Amino acid sequence: MNTHANELKNCLLKIIDEMALSSDIFNLSGKPAFCRKSKFNFSTLIQFILSFGSNSLGHEIGEFFEYRKGFPTVSAFVQQRKKLSYTALEHLFYRFNECTFKKPVLYKNYRLLAIDGSDFSLPYNSQEDNVMGDNHFSTLHLNALFDVCSKSFLDVIVQKGLHENETGAACELVDRISEKHPVIIMADRGYENYNLFAHIEERLFDYVVRVRDSDNSCMVSGLNLPKTEEYDITKRVVLTRHFSGPAAINTEKYKYLSKKSRFDYIENSKSPDYEITIRFVRFLLDDNTYEVIATSLPEEIFSMEDLKEIYHQRWGIETGFRELKYILGLSAFHSKQENSILQEIYARLVMYNFSMLIAQHVKPKEKDLKYKLQINFTQATKICLNFFRYKGKEPPYDIEATIQRFLLPIRPNRKRQRVSVSTCVVSFNYRLA
């Protein structure tokens, strides 16, 4: 009945059991930690962290152990998780991706990968050095590489908010991609960076990145682009460490990079210049504002409308972050310790990919309706998480049929004004009971 879902769950549990055989490499205590009998042995501890929601720890433990007589205390869990390195969950994330990887879903023979970052507000911890401002504000920044067609996180880099460097992390994520298919990297404003573009082109990938067009410090300033409302023009830019010579005469073509500017392909002033060709496309949006895209895709193959469609799909990573935070509970951490918080971040990433692999396998039935239907991924994620927590061999319901009951209409060109709101830490005292 649940063949595909059971295969994925068994795959995940098998990886955890394999890790348990060499659990010493994930032990932080320096003493034997997971060898004796314990209600929180290595495998159970990992499974419990994976099953977290946004409830209090006491409630989470009670639910996981079904309130059976003698279920472990919160103190017992806290002591055990302190011995577990977050690298165990990190290893599980990459290993699960590796074991479940199949032929990727392509868009016009390209794999669409989005790069973006999201902040996570942390409970104040006086022992951590990652504290900013008089209000003791502390964050971690999650940089992610996301496959928008298969709805899965492929790779991540976690940085302390005090040392956040999105473009540097993006370059590293690009360098770590192992891909045989042509790739298009998509990113929002804030990633308009010559170094990132060069890293992408050196990997023989392409990019579609939104850039600013109303700031004197932005990339398009000084390139003598048309003053028209819409344009599609290609520019050759020469990056140099030489302040004098051609760079001083032809400032439109040459871009001087100071010693402080990171560019990995020009080491110093004695190194040769680096030439890069960038296509800039400016077009009108439905809300009567303009958007500028920088891309390496050729005009003969990808029209302005194609670029609009490709960039629009970048929104999938924003949806992924929302589901991580507010559906899987990553906005409510269960610890102040950085190691424990990193455990929860990688655990939520594993469960997100686990849920999407099941949900993507479900195809909505064709009906004669005004709009086509799609899976409600919010409900699907909750159903898949409940399935993972189930202790028996087979849950008393058909997972795919249950997911089929929660469908949403696809309304083309539907838009809503995006409202930015500040977020704060969810206090340990104010959790779902």
mmCIF file of C-alpha atoms in Angstrom, residues 124-130:
data_model
loop_
_atom_site.group_PDB
_atom_site.id
_atom_site.type_symbol
_atom_site.label_atom_id
_atom_site.label_comp_id
_atom_site.label_asym_id
_atom_site.label_seq_id
_atom_site.Cartn_x
_atom_site.Cartn_y
_atom_site.Cartn_z
ATOM 1 C CA TYR A 124 20.523 34.122 23.848
ATOM 2 C CA ASN A 125 23.507 32.211 25.178
ATOM 3 C CA SER A 126 26.110 34.221 27.086
ATOM 4 C CA GLN A 127 28.753 31.557 26.411
ATOM 5 C CA GLU A 128 28.549 31.961 22.628
ATOM 6 C CA ASP A 129 30.608 34.542 20.712
ATOM 7 C CA ASN A 130 27.924 34.959 18.037
#
